[in-house]
Coordinates of C-alpha atoms in Angstrom, one line a residue:
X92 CA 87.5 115.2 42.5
X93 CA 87.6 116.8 45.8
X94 CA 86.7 120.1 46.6
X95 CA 86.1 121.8 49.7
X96 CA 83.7 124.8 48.6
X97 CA 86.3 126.3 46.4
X98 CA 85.9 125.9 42.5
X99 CA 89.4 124.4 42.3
X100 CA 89.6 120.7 42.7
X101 CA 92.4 119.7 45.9
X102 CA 92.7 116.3 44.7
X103 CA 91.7 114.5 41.6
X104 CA 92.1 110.5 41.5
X105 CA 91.6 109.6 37.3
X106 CA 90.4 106.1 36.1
X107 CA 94.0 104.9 35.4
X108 CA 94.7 105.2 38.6
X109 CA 96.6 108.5 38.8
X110 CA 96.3 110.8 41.6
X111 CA 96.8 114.1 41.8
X112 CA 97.4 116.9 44.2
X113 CA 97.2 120.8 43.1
X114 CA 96.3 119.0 39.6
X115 CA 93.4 117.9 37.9
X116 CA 95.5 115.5 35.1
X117 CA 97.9 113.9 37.0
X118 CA 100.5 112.3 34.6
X119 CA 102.1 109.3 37.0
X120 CA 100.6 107.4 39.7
X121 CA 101.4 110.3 42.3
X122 CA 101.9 114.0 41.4
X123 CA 101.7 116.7 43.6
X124 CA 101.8 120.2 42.1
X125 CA 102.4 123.6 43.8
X126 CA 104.1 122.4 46.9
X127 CA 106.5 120.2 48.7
X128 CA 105.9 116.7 49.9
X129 CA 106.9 116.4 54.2
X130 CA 107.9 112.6 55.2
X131 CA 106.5 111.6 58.5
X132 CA 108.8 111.3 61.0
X133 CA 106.9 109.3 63.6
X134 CA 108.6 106.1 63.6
X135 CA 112.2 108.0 63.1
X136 CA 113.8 105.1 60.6
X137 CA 113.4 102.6 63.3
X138 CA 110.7 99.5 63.9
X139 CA 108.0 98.4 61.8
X140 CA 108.5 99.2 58.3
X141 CA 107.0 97.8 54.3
X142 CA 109.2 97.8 51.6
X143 CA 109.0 100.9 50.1
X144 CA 108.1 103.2 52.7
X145 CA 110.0 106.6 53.4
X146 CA 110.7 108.5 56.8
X147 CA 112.9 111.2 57.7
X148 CA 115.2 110.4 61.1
X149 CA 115.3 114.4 63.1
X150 CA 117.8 113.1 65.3
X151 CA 120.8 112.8 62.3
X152 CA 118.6 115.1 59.7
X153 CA 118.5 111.7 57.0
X154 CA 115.6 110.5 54.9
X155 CA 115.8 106.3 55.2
X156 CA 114.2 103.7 53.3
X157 CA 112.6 100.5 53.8
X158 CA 114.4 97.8 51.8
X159 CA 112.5 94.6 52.9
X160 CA 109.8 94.2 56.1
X161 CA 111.4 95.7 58.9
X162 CA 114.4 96.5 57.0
X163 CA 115.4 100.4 57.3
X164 CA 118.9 101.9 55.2
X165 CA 119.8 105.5 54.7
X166 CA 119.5 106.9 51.7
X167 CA 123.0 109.0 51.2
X168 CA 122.1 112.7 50.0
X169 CA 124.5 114.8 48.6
X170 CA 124.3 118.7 47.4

């Protein structure tokens, strides 16, 4: 666990693997409690990419996803 002075724990990586933000029993591999989650936007869904990664593109306002090495699609969102 990782604390920065305070008696609540910021982030808690268990033995399974599991790590948690905001949460001292994360139940998946990732969960962040309390919050939101902000994508990077540095590369803007163009250039070098792994599979799996995510980035939000601020010139058309679209998250995008990496389908294969250097691969980038947009993910369509509706509300």
């Amino acid at each position: 666990q990782l604390r920065t002075g305070a008696a609540t724990s910021l982030l808690t990586i268990l033995g399974s693997g599991n790590v948690g933000i905001g949460t001292t029993g994360p139940q998946s591999l990732l969960e962040v409690a309390g919050g939101q989650i902000r994508i990077n936007t540095t590369n803007g869904c163009s250039g070098a990419c792994d599979k799996g990664d995510i980035a939000w593109n601020e010139s058309n306002n679209k998250i995008c996803v990496c389908v294969s090495t250097n691969t980038w699609y947009y993910a369509n969102l509706t509300a």
